[in-house]
GROMACS .gro file of C-alpha atoms in nm:
model
  283
    1UNK     CA    1  -0.570   1.245  -1.005
    2UNK     CA    2  -0.321   1.333  -1.179
    3UNK     CA    3  -0.116   1.131  -1.477
    4UNK     CA    4   0.186   1.272  -1.395
    5UNK     CA    5   0.407   1.535  -1.231
    6UNK     CA    6   0.532   1.831  -1.421
    7UNK     CA    7   0.955   1.769  -1.344
    8UNK     CA    8   1.153   1.886  -1.146
    9UNK     CA    9   1.469   1.878  -0.929
   10UNK     CA   10   1.423   1.622  -0.678
   11UNK     CA   11   1.753   1.742  -0.481
   12UNK     CA   12   1.680   2.122  -0.503
   13UNK     CA   13   1.321   2.059  -0.374
   14UNK     CA   14   1.420   1.872  -0.094
   15UNK     CA   15   1.697   2.085   0.000
   16UNK     CA   16   1.425   2.323   0.034
   17UNK     CA   17   1.205   2.154   0.208
   18UNK     CA   18   1.464   2.129   0.474
   19UNK     CA   19   1.509   2.570   0.485
   20UNK     CA   20   1.208   2.565   0.609
   21UNK     CA   21   1.156   2.335   0.885
   22UNK     CA   22   0.924   2.026   0.681
   23UNK     CA   23   1.169   1.784   0.818
   24UNK     CA   24   1.239   1.923   1.113
   25UNK     CA   25   1.062   1.795   1.448
   26UNK     CA   26   0.948   2.149   1.568
   27UNK     CA   27   0.648   2.393   1.369
   28UNK     CA   28   0.856   2.583   1.206
   29UNK     CA   29   0.637   2.449   0.940
   30UNK     CA   30   0.263   2.501   0.857
   31UNK     CA   31   0.051   2.168   0.819
   32UNK     CA   32  -0.072   2.311   0.458
   33UNK     CA   33   0.198   2.370   0.370
   34UNK     CA   34   0.329   2.044   0.454
   35UNK     CA   35   0.015   1.847   0.302
   36UNK     CA   36   0.005   2.101  -0.016
   37UNK     CA   37   0.477   2.004  -0.098
   38UNK     CA   38   0.415   1.604  -0.010
   39UNK     CA   39   0.464   1.408  -0.257
   40UNK     CA   40   0.381   1.142  -0.157
   41UNK     CA   41  -0.053   1.230  -0.218
   42UNK     CA   42  -0.242   1.036  -0.379
   43UNK     CA   43  -0.304   1.368  -0.603
   44UNK     CA   44   0.116   1.386  -0.714
   45UNK     CA   45   0.160   1.019  -0.678
   46UNK     CA   46   0.110   0.720  -0.966
   47UNK     CA   47   0.201   0.388  -0.724
   48UNK     CA   48   0.306   0.179  -0.966
   49UNK     CA   49   0.607  -0.029  -0.875
   50UNK     CA   50   0.615  -0.490  -0.867
   51UNK     CA   51   0.832  -0.777  -0.861
   52UNK     CA   52   0.944  -0.967  -1.158
   53UNK     CA   53   0.843  -1.320  -1.021
   54UNK     CA   54   1.041  -1.603  -1.288
   55UNK     CA   55   0.832  -1.899  -1.382
   56UNK     CA   56   0.973  -2.189  -1.556
   57UNK     CA   57   0.792  -2.094  -1.811
   58UNK     CA   58   0.843  -1.890  -2.098
   59UNK     CA   59   0.642  -1.591  -1.921
   60UNK     CA   60   0.724  -1.407  -1.590
   61UNK     CA   61   0.501  -1.260  -1.262
   62UNK     CA   62   0.466  -0.888  -1.223
   63UNK     CA   63   0.368  -0.867  -0.868
   64UNK     CA   64   0.208  -0.581  -0.758
   65UNK     CA   65   0.270  -0.475  -0.448
   66UNK     CA   66   0.025  -0.321  -0.238
   67UNK     CA   67   0.168  -0.220   0.063
   68UNK     CA   68  -0.040  -0.357   0.424
   69UNK     CA   69  -0.096  -0.682   0.156
   70UNK     CA   70   0.141  -0.975   0.312
   71UNK     CA   71   0.406  -0.835   0.046
   72UNK     CA   72   0.734  -0.881   0.321
   73UNK     CA   73   0.496  -1.247   0.337
   74UNK     CA   74   0.497  -1.290  -0.052
   75UNK     CA   75   0.853  -1.127  -0.162
   76UNK     CA   76   0.971  -1.439   0.149
   77UNK     CA   77   0.792  -1.670  -0.003
   78UNK     CA   78   0.929  -1.669  -0.330
   79UNK     CA   79   1.263  -1.554  -0.234
   80UNK     CA   80   1.258  -1.235  -0.408
   81UNK     CA   81   1.534  -0.991  -0.467
   82UNK     CA   82   1.360  -0.657  -0.438
   83UNK     CA   83   1.722  -0.451  -0.594
   84UNK     CA   84   1.658  -0.662  -0.855
   85UNK     CA   85   1.334  -0.742  -0.949
   86UNK     CA   86   1.138  -0.457  -0.851
   87UNK     CA   87   1.083  -0.298  -1.083
   88UNK     CA   88   0.873   0.100  -1.158
   89UNK     CA   89   0.953   0.427  -1.314
   90UNK     CA   90   1.025   0.768  -1.148
   91UNK     CA   91   1.214   0.632  -0.899
   92UNK     CA   92   1.506   0.857  -0.748
   93UNK     CA   93   1.691   0.863  -0.426
   94UNK     CA   94   1.659   1.181  -0.198
   95UNK     CA   95   1.828   1.197   0.182
   96UNK     CA   96   1.755   1.048   0.455
   97UNK     CA   97   1.867   0.749   0.131
   98UNK     CA   98   1.498   0.684   0.104
   99UNK     CA   99   1.371   0.548  -0.209
  100UNK     CA  100   1.048   0.787  -0.341
  101UNK     CA  101   0.907   0.458  -0.515
  102UNK     CA  102   0.611   0.785  -0.735
  103UNK     CA  103   0.484   0.911  -0.945
  104UNK     CA  104   0.540   0.885  -1.314
  105UNK     CA  105   0.558   1.060  -1.649
  106UNK     CA  106   0.437   0.698  -1.888
  107UNK     CA  107   0.065   0.639  -1.815
  108UNK     CA  108   0.099   0.256  -1.718
  109UNK     CA  109   0.445   0.065  -1.633
  110UNK     CA  110   0.330  -0.199  -1.849
  111UNK     CA  111   0.281  -0.219  -2.202
  112UNK     CA  112   0.004  -0.457  -2.275
  113UNK     CA  113   0.275  -0.806  -2.203
  114UNK     CA  114   0.251  -1.165  -2.239
  115UNK     CA  115   0.298  -1.098  -1.832
  116UNK     CA  116   0.077  -1.233  -1.620
  117UNK     CA  117  -0.058  -0.981  -1.390
  118UNK     CA  118  -0.012  -1.120  -1.003
  119UNK     CA  119  -0.242  -0.892  -0.679
  120UNK     CA  120  -0.428  -0.964  -0.293
  121UNK     CA  121  -0.682  -0.790  -0.236
  122UNK     CA  122  -0.716  -0.695   0.107
  123UNK     CA  123  -1.097  -0.666   0.295
  124UNK     CA  124  -1.100  -0.227   0.381
  125UNK     CA  125  -1.136  -0.282   0.810
  126UNK     CA  126  -0.854  -0.493   0.876
  127UNK     CA  127  -0.626  -0.332   0.606
  128UNK     CA  128  -0.761   0.018   0.766
  129UNK     CA  129  -0.644  -0.073   1.109
  130UNK     CA  130  -0.317  -0.191   0.976
  131UNK     CA  131  -0.239   0.066   0.731
  132UNK     CA  132  -0.318   0.298   1.049
  133UNK     CA  133  -0.114   0.107   1.270
  134UNK     CA  134   0.199   0.134   0.995
  135UNK     CA  135   0.123   0.551   0.996
  136UNK     CA  136   0.187   0.484   1.425
  137UNK     CA  137   0.543   0.362   1.335
  138UNK     CA  138   0.666   0.697   1.212
  139UNK     CA  139   0.826   0.508   0.926
  140UNK     CA  140   1.277   0.646   0.885
  141UNK     CA  141   1.206   0.520   0.477
  142UNK     CA  142   0.871   0.753   0.476
  143UNK     CA  143   1.059   1.070   0.472
  144UNK     CA  144   0.806   1.297   0.287
  145UNK     CA  145   0.464   1.199   0.548
  146UNK     CA  146   0.602   1.053   0.866
  147UNK     CA  147   0.648   1.483   0.969
  148UNK     CA  148   0.312   1.502   0.852
  149UNK     CA  149   0.205   1.224   1.034
  150UNK     CA  150   0.390   1.365   1.417
  151UNK     CA  151   0.223   1.669   1.342
  152UNK     CA  152  -0.127   1.501   1.344
  153UNK     CA  153  -0.435   1.375   1.648
  154UNK     CA  154  -0.412   1.104   1.597
  155UNK     CA  155  -0.058   1.010   1.644
  156UNK     CA  156  -0.100   1.265   1.932
  157UNK     CA  157  -0.307   1.052   2.163
  158UNK     CA  158  -0.186   0.708   2.049
  159UNK     CA  159  -0.172   0.615   2.392
  160UNK     CA  160  -0.560   0.644   2.350
  161UNK     CA  161  -0.621   0.330   2.136
  162UNK     CA  162  -0.983   0.453   2.014
  163UNK     CA  163  -0.958   0.791   1.964
  164UNK     CA  164  -0.598   0.752   1.836
  165UNK     CA  165  -0.848   0.650   1.542
  166UNK     CA  166  -1.083   0.781   1.502
  167UNK     CA  167  -0.916   1.046   1.492
  168UNK     CA  168  -0.689   0.888   1.194
  169UNK     CA  169  -0.973   0.828   0.963
  170UNK     CA  170  -1.189   1.171   1.071
  171UNK     CA  171  -0.821   1.274   0.978
  172UNK     CA  172  -0.757   1.127   0.621
  173UNK     CA  173  -1.080   1.111   0.631
  174UNK     CA  174  -1.042   1.514   0.573
  175UNK     CA  175  -0.697   1.585   0.447
  176UNK     CA  176  -0.691   1.296   0.231
  177UNK     CA  177  -0.445   0.937   0.186
  178UNK     CA  178  -0.100   1.124   0.236
  179UNK     CA  179   0.059   0.804   0.227
  180UNK     CA  180   0.122   0.461   0.014
  181UNK     CA  181   0.069   0.275   0.311
  182UNK     CA  182  -0.363   0.358   0.311
  183UNK     CA  183  -0.377   0.504  -0.078
  184UNK     CA  184  -0.727   0.251  -0.106
  185UNK     CA  185  -0.652  -0.136  -0.338
  186UNK     CA  186  -0.815  -0.002  -0.640
  187UNK     CA  187  -0.601   0.285  -0.703
  188UNK     CA  188  -0.273   0.101  -0.732
  189UNK     CA  189  -0.497  -0.090  -0.926
  190UNK     CA  190  -0.690   0.146  -1.150
  191UNK     CA  191  -0.325   0.271  -1.248
  192UNK     CA  192  -0.183  -0.021  -1.374
  193UNK     CA  193  -0.460  -0.035  -1.616
  194UNK     CA  194  -0.524  -0.380  -1.392
  195UNK     CA  195  -0.864  -0.346  -1.299
  196UNK     CA  196  -1.073  -0.690  -1.421
  197UNK     CA  197  -1.019  -0.798  -1.734
  198UNK     CA  198  -0.760  -0.520  -1.848
  199UNK     CA  199  -0.522  -0.755  -1.896
  200UNK     CA  200  -0.536  -1.058  -2.068
  201UNK     CA  201  -0.357  -1.271  -1.768
  202UNK     CA  202  -0.456  -1.135  -1.468
  203UNK     CA  203  -0.442  -1.279  -1.109
  204UNK     CA  204  -0.573  -1.255  -0.809
  205UNK     CA  205  -0.510  -1.427  -0.450
  206UNK     CA  206  -0.775  -1.306  -0.175
  207UNK     CA  207  -0.528  -1.194   0.123
  208UNK     CA  208  -0.639  -1.438   0.424
  209UNK     CA  209  -0.631  -1.699   0.168
  210UNK     CA  210  -0.272  -1.655   0.091
  211UNK     CA  211  -0.109  -1.913   0.190
  212UNK     CA  212  -0.296  -2.175   0.052
  213UNK     CA  213  -0.371  -1.950  -0.314
  214UNK     CA  214   0.021  -1.850  -0.335
  215UNK     CA  215   0.091  -2.276  -0.331
  216UNK     CA  216  -0.184  -2.289  -0.638
  217UNK     CA  217  -0.051  -2.033  -0.793
  218UNK     CA  218   0.342  -2.209  -0.734
  219UNK     CA  219   0.236  -2.490  -0.851
  220UNK     CA  220   0.051  -2.423  -1.214
  221UNK     CA  221   0.294  -2.148  -1.305
  222UNK     CA  222   0.655  -2.308  -1.168
  223UNK     CA  223   0.766  -2.046  -0.935
  224UNK     CA  224   1.132  -2.119  -0.697
  225UNK     CA  225   0.957  -2.100  -0.280
  226UNK     CA  226   1.011  -2.176   0.023
  227UNK     CA  227   0.699  -2.339   0.198
  228UNK     CA  228   0.471  -2.157   0.431
  229UNK     CA  229   0.673  -2.181   0.832
  230UNK     CA  230   1.008  -2.050   0.623
  231UNK     CA  231   0.828  -1.746   0.483
  232UNK     CA  232   0.614  -1.659   0.751
  233UNK     CA  233   0.965  -1.750   0.999
  234UNK     CA  234   1.133  -1.428   0.818
  235UNK     CA  235   0.848  -1.188   0.887
  236UNK     CA  236   0.899  -0.847   1.012
  237UNK     CA  237   0.572  -0.654   1.047
  238UNK     CA  238   0.373  -0.707   1.266
  239UNK     CA  239   0.132  -0.549   1.450
  240UNK     CA  240  -0.101  -0.544   1.792
  241UNK     CA  241  -0.299  -0.786   1.802
  242UNK     CA  242  -0.483  -0.630   2.096
  243UNK     CA  243  -0.502  -0.298   1.925
  244UNK     CA  244  -0.643  -0.461   1.638
  245UNK     CA  245  -0.935  -0.607   1.831
  246UNK     CA  246  -0.989  -0.250   2.030
  247UNK     CA  247  -1.031  -0.062   1.713
  248UNK     CA  248  -1.256  -0.448   1.583
  249UNK     CA  249  -1.475  -0.338   1.901
  250UNK     CA  250  -1.484  -0.001   1.814
  251UNK     CA  251  -1.611  -0.038   1.448
  252UNK     CA  252  -1.859  -0.363   1.560
  253UNK     CA  253  -2.015  -0.088   1.825
  254UNK     CA  254  -1.992   0.257   1.639
  255UNK     CA  255  -2.143   0.254   1.287
  256UNK     CA  256  -1.997   0.558   1.226
  257UNK     CA  257  -1.690   0.431   1.223
  258UNK     CA  258  -1.804   0.234   0.948
  259UNK     CA  259  -1.917   0.415   0.689
  260UNK     CA  260  -1.621   0.627   0.744
  261UNK     CA  261  -1.424   0.401   0.641
  262UNK     CA  262  -1.716   0.291   0.374
  263UNK     CA  263  -1.682   0.669   0.215
  264UNK     CA  264  -1.346   0.645   0.244
  265UNK     CA  265  -1.202   0.319   0.052
  266UNK     CA  266  -1.566   0.247  -0.144
  267UNK     CA  267  -1.355   0.095  -0.411
  268UNK     CA  268  -1.269  -0.146  -0.219
  269UNK     CA  269  -1.513  -0.296  -0.129
  270UNK     CA  270  -1.654  -0.317  -0.421
  271UNK     CA  271  -1.271  -0.450  -0.555
  272UNK     CA  272  -1.313  -0.723  -0.241
  273UNK     CA  273  -1.661  -0.849  -0.287
  274UNK     CA  274  -1.646  -0.878  -0.633
  275UNK     CA  275  -1.298  -1.113  -0.638
  276UNK     CA  276  -1.410  -1.275  -0.317
  277UNK     CA  277  -1.706  -1.413  -0.561
  278UNK     CA  278  -1.584  -1.481  -0.890
  279UNK     CA  279  -1.482  -1.877  -1.046
  280UNK     CA  280  -1.105  -1.679  -0.975
  281UNK     CA  281  -0.799  -1.761  -1.186
  282UNK     CA  282  -0.475  -1.889  -1.186
  283UNK     CA  283  -0.420  -2.075  -1.568
   0.00000   0.00000   0.00000
């Protein structure tokens, strides 16, 4: 992955893509052109945002919010105000008022300070299914990737869950990760030099144990927080459990799909097992 994106006029770039039909619903812009000009693919984008969570101690916690790993729950739980507590570099506003939270000319957004770094790690198969469901939403705040999704077979066959998910795996294998919601977890944190022991103070939370482990983090680090019930009541990102069950059944009964997921997210499987089996610390 490139460490930087060349400096250019983002508004001019956007206008150019509008002119050739990048954001249009028709087929004016060829898919290869769109993939090449997409600014949030992994070969053009460093995932480099974090939320700063204040504590009652003499340090804060910098929460690296990996997409599809419970970000909205954490934001609710710790009463994070994204407008004031979201940090990072390379962010810009483009029409239609959607934030481009990618790209940096800096190696890292951190300076090896004394703050704790917190990240939530999720089991890769579950996360791949969640990423698939997210991409089908055609999110308005993902203006670069949504036009690409419309052109792909996994979206066009979405009424057939099994067939659509098979296409999803095939197309990200073929075209690469073209949206941050499908980036590998390892990619998100390795960009920031966080991958194990690079920083003095790391907090690794397992997605499936998020409720209990975040409670423990709140107590240890004296963080103002709300209850699990309150955090869940504000939760906005609920995928279909029926779809998840059908896809999991597909993966279980067809080893070839599991092999593709393990290939696409090979580092994530290693990371997940390491976090799961390690005697993690929060102090």
